[in-house]
């Protein structure tokens, strides 16, 4: 079983030396308390919680799973105690307003916290994690009464929240939802319908669960234009905001899943359940995207988390396990064979895991600063500020979610490969990581949905290619600053060519789509993966530039740390970045080879 150790040196390198979080926090209205000492203490204490409390129940939670009995869901042994410690530490309200009992710190700290928790125990992290989107939705779209009733217990962690969107007949296509909401004389609504795949829909960790539910009013327009959003609590709060009578919402069953087995994935039945409209009628989808963007970034964190945990397990094993001799000669002549880490192909696998974990972490941290500004827009009631940063973050969201979860799954599979046959055995914990990682590419929108969102909506429809032009302009500014630096020349040259190619590919697809409408769907997956590899290349070049500067002028870390960063960046540019070329060639292929085969010719009986 991999023993999780929070990668604090890499985290502090990114926060303090690459992205200058201390300076960033001075620009935020809620950043005054995020001093370097405070942030360091928070990160260190969270690492302790993850290493000592959450990680030890990761494997046991998977083996035991959740228990279901007559609508009651019980989490695995140790989860309730761990959750109580989590609540006692004030972790749930880390980045939520002090007026509701939170600590009021920037949202980025919550994402950093989520990465450590998710790496230590993703199943556990999903319980408090789902509450965050619920809290953000109520905070942005709820009225004052709703905020005063629901935010304090949610921020404390005494209550938890869910998102109830999907139904048996529809997944991502929410225009098909059938759950009904009938208005009542007292201003409430009665909701009837069934929701599926509801993470943390029922459990024994909190005294109440607040469901955010999509449903249709009787006179609602068809499709996505006729969806409203409702708050449906498991127990209806009384006048004082305490838990009151039981609502008519219940768990019909829990899913038996490939992975994240300690996280309850529920079928939720609403039988004339009392609900409260949040936001405007028939505008629920707009409000829901607050929830979804939060969830998608959280899922992107999962890609990094599984890459990191699998890497830690594989690295320790590769240093201890001995097999054959290295082709370049004996490395450990006193031993019967050399350790796996001396074999070039094993190093290829380990370095692939390393660049995914550390490169993905850099991408998340960069985006987290956008999330800070976006959240400040909500806190300050500045709609223009919110929309500006939401649009900028929106371009990265599908790349982060789609690309990082695909690479996180790749890293998890590589970890098993390093272990060989032992990686297939439960007691070593590596196959659990692969099973847990598999869902990340599916929920909150599959990779294909993320790709369509990126290319079809964010790049072509909304910005006419401007989203790509804006980001590549920032990358080219970086290239300009380092153009005369001999050590950075290879990175600058590659990135400059890639920026030009990325814009060219975008324009070509845009023009081709005028005659071949299927090209957008045909090209979108390759476009997303290409975008991901180029984006990660920029962040590896950025880390290399900082490492070179610190080697020359001194930094917080030892020289060996910075040298390792440079060598890892070299590996990424030489071994992983060339994958982008294949995606570039594939995305420009006409859609004909995909669409010409008759549906009855796919198989012959």
XYZ file of C-alpha atoms in Angstrom:
605
model
C 0.000 0.000 0.000
C 1.535 3.376 -1.009
C 2.343 5.560 1.987
C 1.251 9.099 1.189
C 3.683 11.912 1.895
C 2.509 15.399 0.971
C 4.913 16.843 -1.677
C 5.423 20.024 0.327
C 8.689 21.029 -1.350
C 7.108 21.012 -4.792
C 3.985 22.773 -3.523
C 6.008 25.543 -1.873
C 8.189 25.894 -4.970
C 5.092 26.579 -7.063
C 3.400 28.807 -4.507
C 6.383 30.927 -3.517
C 8.852 30.849 -6.393
C 6.897 30.154 -9.589
C 3.528 31.852 -9.103
C 4.345 34.183 -6.173
C 1.214 33.493 -4.171
C 2.244 35.948 -1.418
C 2.131 38.837 -3.922
C -1.037 37.445 -5.502
C -2.833 37.397 -2.162
C -2.131 41.096 -1.616
C -4.304 41.830 -4.676
C -7.351 40.105 -3.193
C -9.977 41.663 -0.944
C -9.941 38.465 1.136
C -6.182 37.902 0.964
C -4.949 39.995 3.897
C -4.925 37.051 6.317
C -3.185 34.757 3.817
C 0.268 35.737 5.007
C 3.218 33.470 4.193
C 3.371 32.222 7.782
C -0.371 31.563 7.900
C -0.374 29.758 4.546
C 2.628 27.657 5.517
C 0.963 26.658 8.779
C -2.277 25.725 6.987
C -0.490 23.642 4.365
C 1.605 21.883 6.992
C -1.328 21.071 9.246
C -3.407 19.847 6.308
C -0.520 17.582 5.309
C -0.543 16.110 8.808
C -4.294 15.426 8.630
C -3.914 13.754 5.258
C -0.879 11.646 6.138
C -1.982 10.536 9.614
C -5.790 10.421 9.450
C -7.037 10.078 5.859
C -4.371 7.966 4.148
C -4.496 5.098 6.689
C -8.211 4.443 5.943
C -7.894 4.614 2.159
C -7.246 0.910 1.494
C -9.514 -0.336 4.302
C -12.314 1.913 3.058
C -12.003 0.423 -0.418
C -12.052 -3.132 0.912
C -15.094 -2.538 3.142
C -17.075 -0.153 0.944
C -20.332 1.500 1.951
C -23.270 -0.374 3.456
C -26.902 0.070 2.382
C -29.877 -1.063 4.438
C -33.432 0.178 3.931
C -32.438 3.652 2.642
C -29.715 4.018 5.291
C -26.106 4.345 4.111
C -23.204 3.674 6.470
C -19.668 4.694 5.542
C -16.663 2.396 6.184
C -15.006 2.073 9.563
C -12.999 5.140 10.510
C -14.705 7.562 8.122
C -17.010 9.147 10.710
C -14.155 9.735 13.129
C -11.987 11.177 10.340
C -14.816 13.473 9.270
C -15.319 14.680 12.838
C -11.606 15.562 13.002
C -11.939 17.344 9.659
C -14.847 19.430 10.964
C -13.144 20.137 14.296
C -10.166 21.550 12.412
C -12.396 24.066 10.613
C -11.327 22.744 7.217
C -14.702 22.918 5.485
C -15.003 26.700 5.769
C -11.391 27.464 4.869
C -12.309 29.602 1.847
C -15.814 30.750 2.715
C -16.937 34.071 4.238
C -16.399 34.765 7.924
C -19.989 36.015 8.236
C -21.104 32.399 7.873
C -18.426 30.997 10.167
C -15.701 30.411 7.602
C -12.116 31.585 7.650
C -12.555 33.806 4.605
C -9.291 32.765 2.937
C -8.746 32.655 -0.845
C -10.272 29.830 -2.894
C -6.843 28.675 -4.080
C -6.021 27.436 -0.586
C -9.073 25.224 -0.741
C -7.858 23.688 -4.021
C -4.421 23.080 -2.514
C -6.111 21.462 0.478
C -8.249 19.365 -1.886
C -5.204 18.031 -3.715
C -3.604 16.728 -0.529
C -6.862 15.268 0.772
C -7.699 13.710 -2.580
C -4.291 12.100 -2.916
C -4.518 10.669 0.586
C -8.074 9.372 0.211
C -10.237 10.374 -2.746
C -13.342 8.506 -1.583
C -13.352 10.378 1.730
C -12.672 13.711 0.042
C -15.803 13.414 -2.071
C -18.086 13.793 0.978
C -16.968 17.298 1.998
C -15.967 18.096 -1.587
C -19.504 17.902 -2.973
C -20.617 20.373 -0.328
C -18.392 23.093 -1.749
C -20.331 23.428 -4.981
C -23.582 23.466 -3.024
C -22.209 26.249 -0.816
C -20.945 28.269 -3.787
C -24.299 28.000 -5.552
C -26.263 29.151 -2.504
C -23.759 31.916 -1.827
C -24.089 33.294 -5.373
C -27.747 32.673 -6.207
C -29.541 32.211 -2.890
C -31.509 34.991 -1.225
C -30.474 36.332 2.175
C -32.842 34.056 4.064
C -31.486 30.975 2.276
C -27.910 32.022 2.922
C -28.584 32.618 6.610
C -30.270 29.231 7.047
C -27.986 26.992 4.994
C -24.543 28.561 4.836
C -23.500 28.428 8.535
C -24.053 24.662 9.037
C -22.638 23.901 5.571
C -19.565 26.033 6.211
C -19.073 24.375 9.586
C -19.389 20.941 8.011
C -22.235 19.968 10.318
C -24.385 19.689 7.164
C -23.236 18.498 3.742
C -24.474 19.136 0.216
C -24.967 17.377 -3.115
C -25.718 18.093 -6.747
C -28.763 16.197 -8.097
C -28.711 16.570 -11.866
C -28.599 13.286 -13.766
C -31.632 11.017 -14.275
C -31.985 7.441 -15.555
C -32.957 8.514 -19.088
C -30.296 11.199 -19.485
C -26.702 11.869 -18.552
C -25.074 15.035 -19.819
C -28.121 15.972 -21.921
C -29.957 17.727 -19.093
C -32.630 18.974 -21.463
C -34.248 15.552 -21.016
C -34.790 15.749 -17.251
C -38.318 14.893 -16.043
C -38.263 15.712 -12.309
C -41.248 17.967 -11.619
C -41.593 20.880 -9.217
C -45.170 21.859 -8.320
C -45.615 25.332 -6.748
C -47.430 25.450 -3.398
C -49.532 28.184 -1.821
C -46.872 28.879 0.843
C -44.195 29.628 -1.759
C -42.490 26.260 -1.536
C -42.451 23.558 -4.211
C -43.039 19.821 -4.168
C -40.529 17.857 -6.203
C -41.131 14.406 -7.650
C -38.619 12.394 -9.621
C -35.549 10.157 -9.500
C -31.913 11.217 -9.708
C -29.003 8.843 -10.254
C -25.221 8.888 -9.709
C -25.587 11.224 -6.721
C -22.265 11.226 -4.890
C -22.690 11.531 -1.109
C -26.469 11.573 -1.582
C -26.916 9.655 1.667
C -24.434 8.857 4.440
C -23.892 8.932 8.204
C -21.290 11.701 8.436
C -23.524 14.762 8.915
C -26.837 15.528 10.613
C -28.380 16.946 7.432
C -27.794 16.780 3.664
C -28.765 19.687 1.423
C -29.596 18.638 -2.135
C -29.325 21.075 -5.033
C -31.857 19.703 -7.529
C -32.680 20.459 -11.159
C -36.388 20.174 -11.939
C -39.123 21.545 -14.220
C -41.978 23.868 -13.328
C -45.411 22.983 -14.789
C -45.290 25.744 -17.415
C -41.593 25.395 -18.201
C -40.366 25.565 -21.810
C -38.995 22.362 -23.274
C -35.304 21.554 -23.236
C -32.598 23.305 -21.266
C -34.479 26.617 -21.273
C -37.068 25.176 -18.915
C -34.950 23.971 -16.006
C -35.089 25.490 -12.538
C -32.899 24.916 -9.489
C -34.128 24.009 -6.014
C -32.825 23.485 -2.500
C -34.220 20.233 -1.098
C -32.943 19.409 2.417
C -33.034 15.899 3.855
C -34.406 17.432 7.061
C -36.359 20.670 6.790
C -34.774 23.384 8.975
C -36.994 24.901 11.659
C -37.372 28.616 12.370
C -34.078 28.645 14.275
C -32.195 26.867 11.475
C -31.959 23.582 13.339
C -32.774 20.162 11.919
C -36.542 19.709 11.775
C -38.897 17.159 10.240
C -37.738 14.578 7.694
C -38.380 15.506 4.079
C -39.735 12.972 1.587
C -36.415 12.383 -0.154
C -34.746 9.004 0.237
C -31.949 6.834 -1.092
C -33.288 3.978 -3.205
C -29.963 2.173 -3.580
C -26.227 2.659 -3.873
C -24.156 1.677 -6.887
C -21.676 -1.216 -6.838
C -18.738 0.425 -8.537
C -15.365 -0.307 -10.055
C -13.642 2.216 -7.791
C -14.117 4.944 -5.156
C -16.012 2.250 -3.297
C -15.968 4.088 0.023
C -17.881 6.978 -1.562
C -21.635 6.418 -1.652
C -23.044 6.873 -5.167
C -26.791 6.966 -4.698
C -30.113 6.706 -6.471
C -32.200 9.470 -4.876
C -36.001 9.432 -4.932
C -38.009 12.631 -4.461
C -41.650 11.930 -3.608
C -43.412 15.294 -3.230
C -40.321 16.495 -1.382
C -40.464 20.072 -0.183
C -38.077 22.315 -2.068
C -37.178 25.981 -2.311
C -36.479 27.767 -5.593
C -32.958 29.154 -5.824
C -32.339 31.827 -8.413
C -34.846 32.674 -11.146
C -37.432 30.279 -12.625
C -36.203 28.453 -15.723
C -32.650 29.757 -15.132
C -31.417 26.756 -13.195
C -28.887 25.658 -15.779
C -27.066 28.967 -15.527
C -26.881 28.695 -11.746
C -25.908 25.049 -11.978
C -22.786 25.874 -13.961
C -21.421 27.552 -10.837
C -21.655 24.109 -9.296
C -20.278 22.354 -12.373
C -17.240 24.616 -12.842
C -16.335 24.077 -9.204
C -16.811 20.325 -9.596
C -14.804 20.151 -12.831
C -11.800 21.889 -11.316
C -12.112 19.546 -8.344
C -12.100 16.587 -10.707
C -9.012 17.953 -12.469
C -7.354 17.865 -9.052
C -8.179 14.158 -8.973
C -6.020 13.615 -12.053
C -3.065 15.148 -10.222
C -3.891 13.291 -7.011
C -3.899 9.832 -8.580
C -0.785 10.600 -10.603
C 1.014 11.663 -7.420
C -0.081 8.716 -5.270
C 0.712 6.147 -7.951
C 4.090 7.805 -8.526
C 4.942 7.695 -4.835
C 4.095 3.998 -4.686
C 5.925 3.132 -7.908
C 9.037 5.123 -6.980
C 9.431 3.421 -3.614
C 8.969 -0.009 -5.217
C 11.406 0.739 -8.058
C 14.115 1.617 -5.534
C 13.633 -1.582 -3.539
C 12.708 -4.268 -6.076
C 15.634 -5.875 -7.889
C 15.518 -7.555 -11.260
C 18.322 -8.322 -13.756
C 21.249 -6.032 -14.468
C 21.188 -2.606 -16.063
C 22.263 -2.705 -19.717
C 25.012 -0.162 -19.057
C 26.614 -2.393 -16.431
C 26.131 -3.458 -12.831
C 24.859 -0.658 -10.585
C 24.655 -2.637 -7.343
C 27.339 -5.343 -7.676
C 26.946 -6.389 -4.043
C 23.292 -7.310 -4.720
C 21.919 -10.276 -6.635
C 20.428 -7.863 -9.201
C 20.033 -4.144 -9.780
C 17.058 -2.153 -8.546
C 14.337 -1.468 -11.105
C 15.126 2.247 -11.086
C 18.388 1.601 -12.936
C 16.549 0.306 -16.010
C 15.852 2.970 -18.634
C 12.317 1.820 -19.412
C 11.356 1.898 -15.735
C 12.788 5.411 -15.535
C 10.643 6.334 -18.552
C 7.573 5.251 -16.642
C 8.565 6.982 -13.403
C 9.469 10.214 -15.175
C 6.177 10.134 -17.064
C 4.360 9.926 -13.741
C 6.532 12.694 -12.312
C 5.916 15.147 -15.168
C 2.170 14.447 -15.075
C 1.906 15.022 -11.319
C 4.151 18.070 -11.095
C 3.101 19.583 -14.418
C -0.562 19.060 -13.601
C -0.065 20.621 -10.171
C 1.404 23.717 -11.823
C -1.611 23.964 -14.143
C -4.022 23.700 -11.208
C -2.155 26.303 -9.145
C -2.138 28.735 -12.062
C -5.874 28.309 -12.594
C -6.496 28.619 -8.853
C -5.374 32.241 -8.993
C -8.073 32.876 -11.616
C -10.534 31.155 -9.268
C -9.462 33.527 -6.494
C -10.316 36.568 -8.608
C -13.585 35.013 -9.793
C -14.636 34.232 -6.224
C -13.734 37.760 -5.173
C -16.188 38.990 -7.773
C -18.943 37.031 -6.012
C -17.855 38.195 -2.551
C -17.683 41.831 -3.672
C -20.986 41.570 -5.583
C -19.118 42.724 -8.686
C -20.812 40.924 -11.571
C -18.459 42.291 -14.226
C -15.416 41.132 -12.298
C -16.985 37.733 -11.745
C -17.862 37.314 -15.442
C -14.419 38.442 -16.624
C -12.539 35.928 -14.507
C -15.181 33.240 -15.023
C -14.646 33.544 -18.792
C -10.861 33.322 -18.409
C -11.144 30.326 -16.100
C -13.780 28.785 -18.371
C -11.215 28.306 -21.138
C -8.965 26.277 -18.823
C -11.699 24.261 -17.095
C -12.239 21.653 -19.867
C -8.479 21.385 -20.488
C -7.797 20.844 -16.799
C -10.619 18.361 -16.345
C -10.260 16.417 -19.584
C -6.503 16.381 -20.073
C -5.401 15.935 -16.463
C -7.849 13.130 -15.696
C -6.770 11.242 -18.829
C -3.124 11.601 -17.833
C -3.932 10.789 -14.212
C -5.423 7.489 -15.381
C -2.345 6.867 -17.528
C -0.114 7.452 -14.509
C -2.209 5.094 -12.376
C -1.849 2.364 -14.997
C 1.894 3.016 -15.237
C 2.181 2.544 -11.473
C 0.710 -0.931 -11.807
C 3.118 -1.656 -14.647
C 6.140 -0.758 -12.502
C 4.953 -3.282 -9.914
C 4.436 -5.952 -12.553
C 2.204 -8.781 -11.330
C 2.240 -7.394 -7.801
C 0.480 -4.289 -9.113
C -2.571 -6.444 -9.822
C -2.845 -7.573 -6.197
C -5.095 -5.629 -3.833
C -2.784 -5.587 -0.818
C -0.236 -3.405 -2.638
C -2.811 -0.683 -3.260
C -1.776 0.136 -6.828
C -4.777 -1.421 -8.552
C -7.084 0.593 -6.272
C -5.546 3.806 -7.574
C -6.245 2.719 -11.152
C -9.835 1.784 -10.302
C -10.394 5.040 -8.418
C -8.853 7.075 -11.236
C -11.103 5.576 -13.909
C -14.193 7.522 -12.895
C -12.406 10.882 -13.136
C -12.554 10.842 -16.943
C -16.301 10.145 -16.809
C -18.084 12.203 -14.187
C -18.754 15.947 -14.354
C -18.770 15.414 -18.124
C -16.756 12.792 -20.007
C -13.577 13.720 -21.844
C -15.614 13.971 -25.047
C -18.011 16.424 -23.409
C -15.078 18.486 -22.114
C -13.569 18.470 -25.599
C -16.806 19.675 -27.205
C -17.121 22.349 -24.539
C -13.569 23.532 -25.208
C -13.553 23.530 -29.002
C -17.232 23.949 -29.842
C -18.353 26.377 -27.161
C -15.376 28.130 -25.576
C -13.118 28.469 -28.639
C -15.368 28.574 -31.720
C -18.797 29.844 -30.642
C -18.026 32.123 -27.710
C -14.657 33.588 -28.654
C -14.134 32.874 -32.387
C -10.630 31.680 -31.492
C -9.829 34.604 -29.200
C -9.484 32.328 -26.148
C -6.547 30.552 -27.814
C -5.074 33.810 -29.106
C -5.168 35.367 -25.632
C -3.455 32.458 -23.892
C -0.824 31.980 -26.577
C -0.113 35.722 -26.391
C 0.795 35.252 -22.718
C 3.015 32.300 -23.606
C 4.745 34.318 -26.337
C 5.432 37.115 -23.844
C 7.207 34.522 -21.706
C 9.149 33.401 -24.783
C 10.110 36.986 -25.523
C 11.496 37.492 -22.033
C 13.720 34.424 -22.370
C 14.557 34.598 -26.086
C 18.220 35.518 -25.464
C 18.734 33.033 -22.646
C 20.850 30.184 -24.039
C 19.644 27.775 -21.367
C 15.985 28.440 -22.250
C 16.401 28.535 -26.037
C 15.080 25.046 -26.732
C 11.926 25.694 -24.680
C 11.346 29.116 -26.253
C 11.737 27.770 -29.774
C 9.370 24.836 -29.258
C 6.739 26.965 -27.507
C 6.849 29.662 -30.188
C 6.189 27.095 -32.916
C 3.429 25.450 -30.884
C 1.660 28.756 -30.259
C 1.618 29.484 -33.973
C 0.409 25.965 -34.734
C -2.330 26.096 -32.071
C -3.795 29.249 -33.644
C -3.436 27.782 -37.142
C -5.257 24.598 -36.136
C -8.045 26.618 -34.547
C -8.518 28.693 -37.708
C -8.420 25.651 -39.982
C -11.117 23.874 -37.978
C -13.224 27.038 -37.867
C -13.090 27.388 -41.651
C -13.605 23.679 -42.325
C -16.667 23.627 -40.062
C -18.525 25.886 -42.494
C -18.798 22.966 -44.918
C -18.173 19.954 -42.671
C -20.225 20.442 -39.481
C -19.123 17.099 -38.051
C -15.485 18.236 -38.005
C -15.976 19.939 -34.628
C -17.030 16.709 -32.949
C -14.509 14.694 -34.953
C -11.593 16.952 -34.015
C -12.522 17.965 -30.474
C -10.786 15.163 -28.549
C -7.509 15.656 -30.394
C -7.875 19.416 -29.948
C -8.312 19.042 -26.186
C -5.338 16.720 -25.787
C -3.177 18.921 -28.019
C -4.200 21.943 -25.941
C -3.307 20.068 -22.775
C 0.165 19.038 -23.946
C 0.983 22.570 -25.118
C -0.354 24.124 -21.910
C 1.649 21.725 -19.746
C 4.732 22.460 -21.878
C 4.414 26.137 -20.999
C 4.263 25.379 -17.288
C 7.245 23.056 -17.465
C 9.196 25.752 -19.301
C 8.140 28.237 -16.631
C 9.375 25.926 -13.870
C 12.665 25.398 -15.727
C 13.166 29.158 -16.060
C 12.632 29.674 -12.339
C 14.929 26.749 -11.516
C 17.720 28.211 -13.667
C 17.296 31.597 -11.967
C 17.392 30.055 -8.479
C 20.495 28.023 -9.328
C 22.209 31.229 -10.349
C 20.992 33.491 -7.556
C 19.937 31.173 -4.748
C 16.499 30.003 -3.681
C 14.617 28.366 -0.849
C 15.609 24.860 -1.957
C 18.896 23.020 -2.412
C 20.576 23.054 -5.815
C 19.669 19.386 -6.379
C 15.964 20.252 -6.294
C 16.281 22.898 -9.004
C 18.520 20.691 -11.124
C 15.931 17.915 -10.926
C 13.259 20.376 -12.111
C 15.321 21.266 -15.175
C 16.036 17.649 -16.023
C 12.374 16.717 -15.595
C 11.371 19.567 -17.920
C 13.844 18.244 -20.493
C 12.212 14.815 -20.274
C 8.751 16.323 -20.844
C 9.827 18.250 -23.933
C 11.689 15.285 -25.406
C 9.375 12.405 -24.515
C 5.806 13.590 -23.924
C 5.395 16.825 -25.879
C 5.931 15.045 -29.250
C 2.523 13.434 -28.669
C 1.006 16.817 -29.570
C 2.141 16.382 -33.186
C 0.027 13.245 -33.574
C -3.033 15.012 -32.234
C -2.392 17.954 -34.582
C -2.300 15.697 -37.626
C -5.372 13.732 -36.586
C -7.625 16.707 -35.809
C -7.316 18.100 -39.358
C -8.408 14.843 -40.978
C -11.846 15.141 -42.633
C -14.757 13.663 -40.718
C -15.576 11.350 -43.658
C -13.714 8.321 -42.299
C -15.735 8.615 -39.072
C -19.142 9.240 -40.604
C -19.210 7.202 -43.825
C -19.767 3.775 -42.302
C -23.462 2.857 -42.166
C -24.681 2.194 -38.641
C -25.717 -1.349 -39.589
C -22.239 -2.078 -40.925
C -20.475 -1.614 -37.594
C -20.995 -5.315 -36.873
C -22.253 -8.341 -38.753
C -23.915 -11.239 -36.962
